[in-house]
Amino acid sequence: MSNATLEEPEDVSARSLVRLAEEATLCAPGTCGAAATLGGGVERPFEPSTAVTHPDLAPLLDVQAEAGEGPVPTAMRTGEPAGADDLLTERRWPAYRALALERGLRSSVTLPFRHHELTVTVTLCGFRPGLMDARTRIVATLIGDLATRTIARDRAYERALTEVDQLDTALRSRPVIDQACGILMHVIGCDADAAFDLLRRQSQRTNSKLADLAERVAATKGAGLKAALAR
């Protein structure tokens, strides 16, 4: 399974999961494939971001999400590795076990990695029992920890860019909002705080952006404003 080519997704977190799954497979000689997931903690164990090194592994993630049980939910809940040395003798997670055996898997192990609000897992699968040895665990742990920190850093960077963009938009919108408030103050005879509050509430009622409403008020010089507010 591990020789499958993965498409490179556009999402930064998804790309990191793809690399994690591929590198985890390379670090474990007895592995036939790997899957990686991104979750927001115990309450949100599965987010849309997942990656597998072979399409046959994707249903194994789906069945765990649907059943709410399996090595991935268990590892996320406990914060400890979860797996089975031999699925033939495994009695936990019946839905996952049945599907894994149907696909010829005999062993799997899921390693969880937590960083702030994120939880990343990497699941290694094997055609033979006894997949995880000490060396493989150490290497997979190093790779998983690095990938989790990278995803957390990338998400923080994306949030920062969004906040900068929002601030830039607010700064560029401020002059026209101030102009609209001035028109309101003149037309209605209120102070600046009351004018802004009226503008904000009108924006909510009409389901329009504050800046767009302010531009309309400024463009019309407040014509029909009293009637609109009365309605």
JSON list of C-alpha atoms in Angstrom, two decimals:
[
{"chain": "A", "resi": 1, "resn": "MET", "atom": "CA", "xyz": [0.00, 0.00, 0.00]},
{"chain": "A", "resi": 2, "resn": "SER", "atom": "CA", "xyz": [2.79, 2.44, 0.80]},
{"chain": "A", "resi": 3, "resn": "ASN", "atom": "CA", "xyz": [3.89, 3.05, -2.80]},
{"chain": "A", "resi": 4, "resn": "ALA", "atom": "CA", "xyz": [0.73, 5.02, -3.68]},
{"chain": "A", "resi": 5, "resn": "THR", "atom": "CA", "xyz": [1.14, 8.61, -4.86]},
{"chain": "A", "resi": 6, "resn": "LEU", "atom": "CA", "xyz": [-0.78, 11.22, -2.87]},
{"chain": "A", "resi": 7, "resn": "GLU", "atom": "CA", "xyz": [-2.24, 14.34, -4.42]},
{"chain": "A", "resi": 8, "resn": "GLU", "atom": "CA", "xyz": [-0.87, 17.55, -2.89]},
{"chain": "A", "resi": 9, "resn": "PRO", "atom": "CA", "xyz": [-3.85, 19.38, -1.27]},
{"chain": "A", "resi": 10, "resn": "GLU", "atom": "CA", "xyz": [-4.11, 23.14, -1.14]},
{"chain": "A", "resi": 11, "resn": "ASP", "atom": "CA", "xyz": [-4.72, 23.42, 2.61]},
{"chain": "A", "resi": 12, "resn": "VAL", "atom": "CA", "xyz": [-1.53, 23.91, 4.63]},
{"chain": "A", "resi": 13, "resn": "SER", "atom": "CA", "xyz": [-2.61, 21.55, 7.42]},
{"chain": "A", "resi": 14, "resn": "ALA", "atom": "CA", "xyz": [-3.64, 18.88, 4.91]},
{"chain": "A", "resi": 15, "resn": "ARG", "atom": "CA", "xyz": [-0.27, 19.08, 3.17]},
{"chain": "A", "resi": 16, "resn": "SER", "atom": "CA", "xyz": [1.47, 18.57, 6.51]},
{"chain": "A", "resi": 17, "resn": "LEU", "atom": "CA", "xyz": [-0.68, 15.50, 7.18]},
{"chain": "A", "resi": 18, "resn": "VAL", "atom": "CA", "xyz": [0.22, 14.06, 3.77]},
{"chain": "A", "resi": 19, "resn": "ARG", "atom": "CA", "xyz": [3.93, 14.47, 4.49]},
{"chain": "A", "resi": 20, "resn": "LEU", "atom": "CA", "xyz": [3.47, 12.98, 7.98]},
{"chain": "A", "resi": 21, "resn": "ALA", "atom": "CA", "xyz": [1.75, 9.87, 6.60]},
{"chain": "A", "resi": 22, "resn": "GLU", "atom": "CA", "xyz": [4.41, 9.40, 3.93]},
{"chain": "A", "resi": 23, "resn": "GLU", "atom": "CA", "xyz": [7.36, 9.92, 6.27]},
{"chain": "A", "resi": 24, "resn": "ALA", "atom": "CA", "xyz": [5.86, 7.66, 8.93]},
{"chain": "A", "resi": 25, "resn": "THR", "atom": "CA", "xyz": [5.60, 4.89, 6.37]},
{"chain": "A", "resi": 26, "resn": "LEU", "atom": "CA", "xyz": [9.23, 5.33, 5.35]},
{"chain": "A", "resi": 27, "resn": "CYS", "atom": "CA", "xyz": [10.45, 5.15, 8.95]},
{"chain": "A", "resi": 28, "resn": "ALA", "atom": "CA", "xyz": [8.77, 1.80, 9.61]},
{"chain": "A", "resi": 29, "resn": "PRO", "atom": "CA", "xyz": [10.11, -1.02, 7.40]},
{"chain": "A", "resi": 30, "resn": "GLY", "atom": "CA", "xyz": [7.25, -3.39, 8.30]},
{"chain": "A", "resi": 31, "resn": "THR", "atom": "CA", "xyz": [4.54, -0.85, 7.50]},
{"chain": "A", "resi": 32, "resn": "CYS", "atom": "CA", "xyz": [2.30, -1.30, 4.47]},
{"chain": "A", "resi": 33, "resn": "GLY", "atom": "CA", "xyz": [0.68, 2.13, 4.81]},
{"chain": "A", "resi": 34, "resn": "ALA", "atom": "CA", "xyz": [-0.16, 4.98, 7.14]},
{"chain": "A", "resi": 35, "resn": "ALA", "atom": "CA", "xyz": [-2.96, 7.41, 7.93]},
{"chain": "A", "resi": 36, "resn": "ALA", "atom": "CA", "xyz": [-2.84, 10.79, 9.65]},
{"chain": "A", "resi": 37, "resn": "THR", "atom": "CA", "xyz": [-5.66, 12.81, 11.17]},
{"chain": "A", "resi": 38, "resn": "LEU", "atom": "CA", "xyz": [-6.08, 16.27, 12.60]},
{"chain": "A", "resi": 39, "resn": "GLY", "atom": "CA", "xyz": [-8.51, 16.85, 15.45]},
{"chain": "A", "resi": 40, "resn": "GLY", "atom": "CA", "xyz": [-9.44, 19.64, 17.83]},
{"chain": "A", "resi": 41, "resn": "GLY", "atom": "CA", "xyz": [-9.24, 17.53, 20.97]},
{"chain": "A", "resi": 42, "resn": "VAL", "atom": "CA", "xyz": [-11.50, 14.92, 22.58]},
{"chain": "A", "resi": 43, "resn": "GLU", "atom": "CA", "xyz": [-14.68, 16.89, 21.82]},
{"chain": "A", "resi": 44, "resn": "ARG", "atom": "CA", "xyz": [-13.83, 17.18, 18.10]},
{"chain": "A", "resi": 45, "resn": "PRO", "atom": "CA", "xyz": [-11.81, 14.05, 17.36]},
{"chain": "A", "resi": 46, "resn": "PHE", "atom": "CA", "xyz": [-12.14, 14.22, 13.59]},
{"chain": "A", "resi": 47, "resn": "GLU", "atom": "CA", "xyz": [-11.80, 17.29, 11.46]},
{"chain": "A", "resi": 48, "resn": "PRO", "atom": "CA", "xyz": [-12.02, 17.26, 7.65]},
{"chain": "A", "resi": 49, "resn": "SER", "atom": "CA", "xyz": [-8.20, 17.11, 7.39]},
{"chain": "A", "resi": 50, "resn": "THR", "atom": "CA", "xyz": [-7.03, 13.51, 6.97]},
{"chain": "A", "resi": 51, "resn": "ALA", "atom": "CA", "xyz": [-4.41, 11.83, 4.83]},
{"chain": "A", "resi": 52, "resn": "VAL", "atom": "CA", "xyz": [-3.75, 8.23, 3.82]},
{"chain": "A", "resi": 53, "resn": "THR", "atom": "CA", "xyz": [-0.97, 6.67, 1.79]},
{"chain": "A", "resi": 54, "resn": "HIS", "atom": "CA", "xyz": [-3.43, 4.37, 0.03]},
{"chain": "A", "resi": 55, "resn": "PRO", "atom": "CA", "xyz": [-7.17, 4.74, -0.72]},
{"chain": "A", "resi": 56, "resn": "ASP", "atom": "CA", "xyz": [-7.91, 1.41, 0.99]},
{"chain": "A", "resi": 57, "resn": "LEU", "atom": "CA", "xyz": [-7.02, 3.01, 4.34]},
{"chain": "A", "resi": 58, "resn": "ALA", "atom": "CA", "xyz": [-9.54, 5.85, 4.07]},
{"chain": "A", "resi": 59, "resn": "PRO", "atom": "CA", "xyz": [-12.56, 3.65, 5.01]},
{"chain": "A", "resi": 60, "resn": "LEU", "atom": "CA", "xyz": [-10.73, 2.65, 8.20]},
{"chain": "A", "resi": 61, "resn": "LEU", "atom": "CA", "xyz": [-10.85, 6.29, 9.31]},
{"chain": "A", "resi": 62, "resn": "ASP", "atom": "CA", "xyz": [-14.48, 6.60, 8.23]},
{"chain": "A", "resi": 63, "resn": "VAL", "atom": "CA", "xyz": [-15.63, 3.57, 10.22]},
{"chain": "A", "resi": 64, "resn": "GLN", "atom": "CA", "xyz": [-13.95, 4.93, 13.35]},
{"chain": "A", "resi": 65, "resn": "ALA", "atom": "CA", "xyz": [-15.59, 8.32, 12.92]},
{"chain": "A", "resi": 66, "resn": "GLU", "atom": "CA", "xyz": [-19.00, 6.72, 12.43]},
{"chain": "A", "resi": 67, "resn": "ALA", "atom": "CA", "xyz": [-18.70, 4.22, 15.28]},
{"chain": "A", "resi": 68, "resn": "GLY", "atom": "CA", "xyz": [-16.92, 6.60, 17.64]},
{"chain": "A", "resi": 69, "resn": "GLU", "atom": "CA", "xyz": [-14.49, 3.85, 18.53]},
{"chain": "A", "resi": 70, "resn": "GLY", "atom": "CA", "xyz": [-11.21, 2.50, 17.26]},
{"chain": "A", "resi": 71, "resn": "PRO", "atom": "CA", "xyz": [-7.51, 3.14, 17.78]},
{"chain": "A", "resi": 72, "resn": "VAL", "atom": "CA", "xyz": [-7.71, 6.79, 16.63]},
{"chain": "A", "resi": 73, "resn": "PRO", "atom": "CA", "xyz": [-10.55, 7.86, 19.02]},
{"chain": "A", "resi": 74, "resn": "THR", "atom": "CA", "xyz": [-8.92, 5.83, 21.80]},
{"chain": "A", "resi": 75, "resn": "ALA", "atom": "CA", "xyz": [-5.51, 7.44, 21.29]},
{"chain": "A", "resi": 76, "resn": "MET", "atom": "CA", "xyz": [-7.08, 10.90, 21.18]},
{"chain": "A", "resi": 77, "resn": "ARG", "atom": "CA", "xyz": [-9.10, 10.28, 24.31]},
{"chain": "A", "resi": 78, "resn": "THR", "atom": "CA", "xyz": [-6.27, 8.83, 26.40]},
{"chain": "A", "resi": 79, "resn": "GLY", "atom": "CA", "xyz": [-3.30, 10.64, 24.90]},
{"chain": "A", "resi": 80, "resn": "GLU", "atom": "CA", "xyz": [-1.53, 7.27, 24.73]},
{"chain": "A", "resi": 81, "resn": "PRO", "atom": "CA", "xyz": [-0.68, 4.99, 21.77]},
{"chain": "A", "resi": 82, "resn": "ALA", "atom": "CA", "xyz": [-3.46, 2.58, 20.84]},
{"chain": "A", "resi": 83, "resn": "GLY", "atom": "CA", "xyz": [-3.21, -0.42, 18.60]},
{"chain": "A", "resi": 84, "resn": "ALA", "atom": "CA", "xyz": [-3.25, -4.16, 18.18]},
{"chain": "A", "resi": 85, "resn": "ASP", "atom": "CA", "xyz": [-0.24, -6.42, 17.73]},
{"chain": "A", "resi": 86, "resn": "ASP", "atom": "CA", "xyz": [-2.49, -8.99, 16.06]},
{"chain": "A", "resi": 87, "resn": "LEU", "atom": "CA", "xyz": [-5.98, -8.09, 14.88]},
{"chain": "A", "resi": 88, "resn": "LEU", "atom": "CA", "xyz": [-6.95, -11.75, 14.71]},
{"chain": "A", "resi": 89, "resn": "THR", "atom": "CA", "xyz": [-6.94, -11.91, 18.50]},
{"chain": "A", "resi": 90, "resn": "GLU", "atom": "CA", "xyz": [-8.11, -8.32, 19.10]},
{"chain": "A", "resi": 91, "resn": "ARG", "atom": "CA", "xyz": [-11.57, -7.99, 20.71]},
{"chain": "A", "resi": 92, "resn": "ARG", "atom": "CA", "xyz": [-11.84, -4.20, 20.92]},
{"chain": "A", "resi": 93, "resn": "TRP", "atom": "CA", "xyz": [-13.27, -2.02, 18.17]},
{"chain": "A", "resi": 94, "resn": "PRO", "atom": "CA", "xyz": [-15.26, -4.72, 16.30]},
{"chain": "A", "resi": 95, "resn": "ALA", "atom": "CA", "xyz": [-16.19, -2.53, 13.31]},
{"chain": "A", "resi": 96, "resn": "TYR", "atom": "CA", "xyz": [-12.61, -1.34, 12.80]},
{"chain": "A", "resi": 97, "resn": "ARG", "atom": "CA", "xyz": [-11.19, -4.83, 13.36]},
{"chain": "A", "resi": 98, "resn": "ALA", "atom": "CA", "xyz": [-13.53, -6.45, 10.81]},
{"chain": "A", "resi": 99, "resn": "LEU", "atom": "CA", "xyz": [-12.78, -3.89, 8.12]},
{"chain": "A", "resi": 100, "resn": "ALA", "atom": "CA", "xyz": [-9.03, -3.98, 8.76]},
{"chain": "A", "resi": 101, "resn": "LEU", "atom": "CA", "xyz": [-8.93, -7.79, 8.47]},
{"chain": "A", "resi": 102, "resn": "GLU", "atom": "CA", "xyz": [-11.04, -7.59, 5.32]},
{"chain": "A", "resi": 103, "resn": "ARG", "atom": "CA", "xyz": [-8.28, -5.45, 3.81]},
{"chain": "A", "resi": 104, "resn": "GLY", "atom": "CA", "xyz": [-5.60, -7.92, 4.82]},
{"chain": "A", "resi": 105, "resn": "LEU", "atom": "CA", "xyz": [-4.19, -5.98, 7.78]},
{"chain": "A", "resi": 106, "resn": "ARG", "atom": "CA", "xyz": [-2.94, -7.89, 10.80]},
{"chain": "A", "resi": 107, "resn": "SER", "atom": "CA", "xyz": [-1.64, -5.08, 13.01]},
{"chain": "A", "resi": 108, "resn": "SER", "atom": "CA", "xyz": [-1.85, -1.34, 13.52]},
{"chain": "A", "resi": 109, "resn": "VAL", "atom": "CA", "xyz": [-0.76, 1.28, 16.01]},
{"chain": "A", "resi": 110, "resn": "THR", "atom": "CA", "xyz": [-1.96, 4.87, 16.41]},
{"chain": "A", "resi": 111, "resn": "LEU", "atom": "CA", "xyz": [0.32, 7.48, 17.99]},
{"chain": "A", "resi": 112, "resn": "PRO", "atom": "CA", "xyz": [-1.28, 10.72, 19.27]},
{"chain": "A", "resi": 113, "resn": "PHE", "atom": "CA", "xyz": [0.47, 14.10, 19.41]},
{"chain": "A", "resi": 114, "resn": "ARG", "atom": "CA", "xyz": [-0.99, 17.10, 21.21]},
{"chain": "A", "resi": 115, "resn": "HIS", "atom": "CA", "xyz": [0.04, 20.74, 20.96]},
{"chain": "A", "resi": 116, "resn": "HIS", "atom": "CA", "xyz": [-2.22, 23.36, 22.53]},
{"chain": "A", "resi": 117, "resn": "GLU", "atom": "CA", "xyz": [-5.72, 22.82, 21.07]},
{"chain": "A", "resi": 118, "resn": "LEU", "atom": "CA", "xyz": [-4.59, 20.46, 18.29]},
{"chain": "A", "resi": 119, "resn": "THR", "atom": "CA", "xyz": [-4.36, 16.69, 18.32]},
{"chain": "A", "resi": 120, "resn": "VAL", "atom": "CA", "xyz": [-2.66, 14.90, 15.45]},
{"chain": "A", "resi": 121, "resn": "THR", "atom": "CA", "xyz": [-2.53, 11.14, 15.07]},
{"chain": "A", "resi": 122, "resn": "VAL", "atom": "CA", "xyz": [-0.50, 8.90, 12.82]},
{"chain": "A", "resi": 123, "resn": "THR", "atom": "CA", "xyz": [-1.61, 5.31, 12.33]},
{"chain": "A", "resi": 124, "resn": "LEU", "atom": "CA", "xyz": [0.84, 2.71, 11.01]},
{"chain": "A", "resi": 125, "resn": "CYS", "atom": "CA", "xyz": [-0.61, -0.45, 9.46]},
{"chain": "A", "resi": 126, "resn": "GLY", "atom": "CA", "xyz": [1.01, -3.78, 8.71]},
{"chain": "A", "resi": 127, "resn": "PHE", "atom": "CA", "xyz": [0.24, -7.01, 6.89]},
{"chain": "A", "resi": 128, "resn": "ARG", "atom": "CA", "xyz": [2.00, -8.94, 9.66]},
{"chain": "A", "resi": 129, "resn": "PRO", "atom": "CA", "xyz": [1.56, -9.05, 13.46]},
{"chain": "A", "resi": 130, "resn": "GLY", "atom": "CA", "xyz": [3.93, -7.17, 15.77]},
{"chain": "A", "resi": 131, "resn": "LEU", "atom": "CA", "xyz": [4.35, -3.98, 13.79]},
{"chain": "A", "resi": 132, "resn": "MET", "atom": "CA", "xyz": [5.90, -1.56, 16.30]},
{"chain": "A", "resi": 133, "resn": "ASP", "atom": "CA", "xyz": [9.45, -2.04, 17.59]},
{"chain": "A", "resi": 134, "resn": "ALA", "atom": "CA", "xyz": [11.40, 0.41, 19.78]},
{"chain": "A", "resi": 135, "resn": "ARG", "atom": "CA", "xyz": [13.29, 2.06, 16.91]},
{"chain": "A", "resi": 136, "resn": "THR", "atom": "CA", "xyz": [10.16, 2.56, 14.83]},
{"chain": "A", "resi": 137, "resn": "ARG", "atom": "CA", "xyz": [8.32, 4.07, 17.78]},
{"chain": "A", "resi": 138, "resn": "ILE", "atom": "CA", "xyz": [11.12, 6.56, 18.48]},
{"chain": "A", "resi": 139, "resn": "VAL", "atom": "CA", "xyz": [11.42, 7.69, 14.86]},
{"chain": "A", "resi": 140, "resn": "ALA", "atom": "CA", "xyz": [7.64, 7.88, 14.35]},
{"chain": "A", "resi": 141, "resn": "THR", "atom": "CA", "xyz": [7.29, 9.88, 17.58]},
{"chain": "A", "resi": 142, "resn": "LEU", "atom": "CA", "xyz": [9.92, 12.40, 16.48]},
{"chain": "A", "resi": 143, "resn": "ILE", "atom": "CA", "xyz": [8.28, 12.82, 13.07]},
{"chain": "A", "resi": 144, "resn": "GLY", "atom": "CA", "xyz": [4.78, 13.12, 14.55]},
{"chain": "A", "resi": 145, "resn": "ASP", "atom": "CA", "xyz": [5.79, 15.65, 17.18]},
{"chain": "A", "resi": 146, "resn": "LEU", "atom": "CA", "xyz": [7.56, 17.81, 14.60]},
{"chain": "A", "resi": 147, "resn": "ALA", "atom": "CA", "xyz": [4.57, 17.64, 12.23]},
{"chain": "A", "resi": 148, "resn": "THR", "atom": "CA", "xyz": [2.14, 18.64, 14.99]},
{"chain": "A", "resi": 149, "resn": "ARG", "atom": "CA", "xyz": [4.22, 21.65, 15.97]},
{"chain": "A", "resi": 150, "resn": "THR", "atom": "CA", "xyz": [4.51, 22.63, 12.32]},
{"chain": "A", "resi": 151, "resn": "ILE", "atom": "CA", "xyz": [0.74, 22.47, 11.84]},
{"chain": "A", "resi": 152, "resn": "ALA", "atom": "CA", "xyz": [0.16, 24.53, 15.00]},
{"chain": "A", "resi": 153, "resn": "ARG", "atom": "CA", "xyz": [2.69, 27.12, 13.81]},
{"chain": "A", "resi": 154, "resn": "ASP", "atom": "CA", "xyz": [1.14, 27.29, 10.34]},
{"chain": "A", "resi": 155, "resn": "ARG", "atom": "CA", "xyz": [-2.34, 27.74, 11.79]},
{"chain": "A", "resi": 156, "resn": "ALA", "atom": "CA", "xyz": [-1.14, 30.50, 14.10]},
{"chain": "A", "resi": 157, "resn": "TYR", "atom": "CA", "xyz": [0.47, 32.22, 11.11]},
{"chain": "A", "resi": 158, "resn": "GLU", "atom": "CA", "xyz": [-2.75, 31.93, 9.09]},
{"chain": "A", "resi": 159, "resn": "ARG", "atom": "CA", "xyz": [-4.76, 33.40, 11.99]},
{"chain": "A", "resi": 160, "resn": "ALA", "atom": "CA", "xyz": [-2.30, 36.27, 12.25]},
{"chain": "A", "resi": 161, "resn": "LEU", "atom": "CA", "xyz": [-2.63, 37.02, 8.53]},
{"chain": "A", "resi": 162, "resn": "THR", "atom": "CA", "xyz": [-6.42, 37.00, 8.86]},
{"chain": "A", "resi": 163, "resn": "GLU", "atom": "CA", "xyz": [-6.29, 39.39, 11.80]},
{"chain": "A", "resi": 164, "resn": "VAL", "atom": "CA", "xyz": [-3.95, 41.73, 9.90]},
{"chain": "A", "resi": 165, "resn": "ASP", "atom": "CA", "xyz": [-6.29, 41.69, 6.91]},
{"chain": "A", "resi": 166, "resn": "GLN", "atom": "CA", "xyz": [-9.29, 42.43, 9.15]},
{"chain": "A", "resi": 167, "resn": "LEU", "atom": "CA", "xyz": [-7.43, 45.27, 10.83]},
{"chain": "A", "resi": 168, "resn": "ASP", "atom": "CA", "xyz": [-6.42, 46.70, 7.46]},
{"chain": "A", "resi": 169, "resn": "THR", "atom": "CA", "xyz": [-10.03, 46.54, 6.29]},
{"chain": "A", "resi": 170, "resn": "ALA", "atom": "CA", "xyz": [-11.21, 48.24, 9.48]},
{"chain": "A", "resi": 171, "resn": "LEU", "atom": "CA", "xyz": [-8.65, 51.03, 9.12]},
{"chain": "A", "resi": 172, "resn": "ARG", "atom": "CA", "xyz": [-9.58, 51.64, 5.49]},
{"chain": "A", "resi": 173, "resn": "SER", "atom": "CA", "xyz": [-13.29, 51.64, 6.39]},
{"chain": "A", "resi": 174, "resn": "ARG", "atom": "CA", "xyz": [-12.98, 54.00, 9.35]},
{"chain": "A", "resi": 175, "resn": "PRO", "atom": "CA", "xyz": [-13.05, 57.33, 7.42]},
{"chain": "A", "resi": 176, "resn": "VAL", "atom": "CA", "xyz": [-16.32, 56.53, 5.63]},
{"chain": "A", "resi": 177, "resn": "ILE", "atom": "CA", "xyz": [-17.87, 55.24, 8.88]},
{"chain": "A", "resi": 178, "resn": "ASP", "atom": "CA", "xyz": [-16.89, 58.49, 10.61]},
{"chain": "A", "resi": 179, "resn": "GLN", "atom": "CA", "xyz": [-18.39, 60.43, 7.71]},
{"chain": "A", "resi": 180, "resn": "ALA", "atom": "CA", "xyz": [-21.66, 58.48, 7.95]},
{"chain": "A", "resi": 181, "resn": "CYS", "atom": "CA", "xyz": [-21.78, 59.06, 11.71]},
{"chain": "A", "resi": 182, "resn": "GLY", "atom": "CA", "xyz": [-21.31, 62.78, 11.10]},
{"chain": "A", "resi": 183, "resn": "ILE", "atom": "CA", "xyz": [-24.25, 62.77, 8.70]},
{"chain": "A", "resi": 184, "resn": "LEU", "atom": "CA", "xyz": [-26.37, 60.90, 11.25]},
{"chain": "A", "resi": 185, "resn": "MET", "atom": "CA", "xyz": [-25.44, 63.37, 13.96]},
{"chain": "A", "resi": 186, "resn": "HIS", "atom": "CA", "xyz": [-26.54, 66.25, 11.69]},
{"chain": "A", "resi": 187, "resn": "VAL", "atom": "CA", "xyz": [-29.76, 64.65, 10.42]},
{"chain": "A", "resi": 188, "resn": "ILE", "atom": "CA", "xyz": [-30.99, 63.16, 13.69]},
{"chain": "A", "resi": 189, "resn": "GLY", "atom": "CA", "xyz": [-29.33, 65.51, 16.15]},
{"chain": "A", "resi": 190, "resn": "CYS", "atom": "CA", "xyz": [-27.48, 62.92, 18.26]},
{"chain": "A", "resi": 191, "resn": "ASP", "atom": "CA", "xyz": [-23.96, 62.53, 19.58]},
{"chain": "A", "resi": 192, "resn": "ALA", "atom": "CA", "xyz": [-21.18, 60.43, 18.03]},
{"chain": "A", "resi": 193, "resn": "ASP", "atom": "CA", "xyz": [-21.75, 57.35, 20.19]},
{"chain": "A", "resi": 194, "resn": "ALA", "atom": "CA", "xyz": [-25.48, 57.29, 19.45]},
{"chain": "A", "resi": 195, "resn": "ALA", "atom": "CA", "xyz": [-24.83, 57.77, 15.74]},
{"chain": "A", "resi": 196, "resn": "PHE", "atom": "CA", "xyz": [-22.42, 54.83, 15.61]},
{"chain": "A", "resi": 197, "resn": "ASP", "atom": "CA", "xyz": [-24.84, 52.66, 17.60]},
{"chain": "A", "resi": 198, "resn": "LEU", "atom": "CA", "xyz": [-27.66, 53.50, 15.18]},
{"chain": "A", "resi": 199, "resn": "LEU", "atom": "CA", "xyz": [-25.43, 52.67, 12.22]},
{"chain": "A", "resi": 200, "resn": "ARG", "atom": "CA", "xyz": [-24.38, 49.37, 13.78]},
{"chain": "A", "resi": 201, "resn": "ARG", "atom": "CA", "xyz": [-27.95, 48.33, 14.60]},
{"chain": "A", "resi": 202, "resn": "GLN", "atom": "CA", "xyz": [-29.14, 49.27, 11.10]},
{"chain": "A", "resi": 203, "resn": "SER", "atom": "CA", "xyz": [-26.31, 47.16, 9.69]},
{"chain": "A", "resi": 204, "resn": "GLN", "atom": "CA", "xyz": [-27.49, 44.17, 11.72]},
{"chain": "A", "resi": 205, "resn": "ARG", "atom": "CA", "xyz": [-31.15, 44.65, 10.80]},
{"chain": "A", "resi": 206, "resn": "THR", "atom": "CA", "xyz": [-30.41, 44.90, 7.09]},
{"chain": "A", "resi": 207, "resn": "ASN", "atom": "CA", "xyz": [-27.80, 42.12, 7.23]},
{"chain": "A", "resi": 208, "resn": "SER", "atom": "CA", "xyz": [-25.22, 44.32, 5.55]},
{"chain": "A", "resi": 209, "resn": "LYS", "atom": "CA", "xyz": [-21.62, 45.16, 6.33]},
{"chain": "A", "resi": 210, "resn": "LEU", "atom": "CA", "xyz": [-21.11, 48.26, 8.43]},
{"chain": "A", "resi": 211, "resn": "ALA", "atom": "CA", "xyz": [-18.70, 49.77, 5.89]},
{"chain": "A", "resi": 212, "resn": "ASP", "atom": "CA", "xyz": [-21.12, 49.15, 2.99]},
{"chain": "A", "resi": 213, "resn": "LEU", "atom": "CA", "xyz": [-23.98, 50.80, 4.89]},
{"chain": "A", "resi": 214, "resn": "ALA", "atom": "CA", "xyz": [-21.75, 53.75, 5.79]},
{"chain": "A", "resi": 215, "resn": "GLU", "atom": "CA", "xyz": [-20.81, 54.19, 2.12]},
{"chain": "A", "resi": 216, "resn": "ARG", "atom": "CA", "xyz": [-24.50, 54.30, 1.15]},
{"chain": "A", "resi": 217, "resn": "VAL", "atom": "CA", "xyz": [-25.25, 56.86, 3.86]},
{"chain": "A", "resi": 218, "resn": "ALA", "atom": "CA", "xyz": [-22.32, 59.01, 2.74]},
{"chain": "A", "resi": 219, "resn": "ALA", "atom": "CA", "xyz": [-23.23, 58.70, -0.93]},
{"chain": "A", "resi": 220, "resn": "THR", "atom": "CA", "xyz": [-26.85, 59.79, -0.34]},
{"chain": "A", "resi": 221, "resn": "LYS", "atom": "CA", "xyz": [-25.87, 62.44, 2.23]},
{"chain": "A", "resi": 222, "resn": "GLY", "atom": "CA", "xyz": [-28.45, 60.89, 4.56]},
{"chain": "A", "resi": 223, "resn": "ALA", "atom": "CA", "xyz": [-31.38, 61.31, 2.19]},
{"chain": "A", "resi": 224, "resn": "GLY", "atom": "CA", "xyz": [-34.34, 59.24, 3.43]},
{"chain": "A", "resi": 225, "resn": "LEU", "atom": "CA", "xyz": [-32.44, 58.29, 6.54]},
{"chain": "A", "resi": 226, "resn": "LYS", "atom": "CA", "xyz": [-35.09, 59.35, 9.00]},
{"chain": "A", "resi": 227, "resn": "ALA", "atom": "CA", "xyz": [-37.79, 57.37, 7.18]},
{"chain": "A", "resi": 228, "resn": "ALA", "atom": "CA", "xyz": [-35.57, 54.27, 7.00]},
{"chain": "A", "resi": 229, "resn": "LEU", "atom": "CA", "xyz": [-34.79, 54.43, 10.72]},
{"chain": "A", "resi": 230, "resn": "ALA", "atom": "CA", "xyz": [-38.47, 54.96, 11.52]},
{"chain": "A", "resi": 231, "resn": "ARG", "atom": "CA", "xyz": [-39.38, 51.84, 9.58]}
]
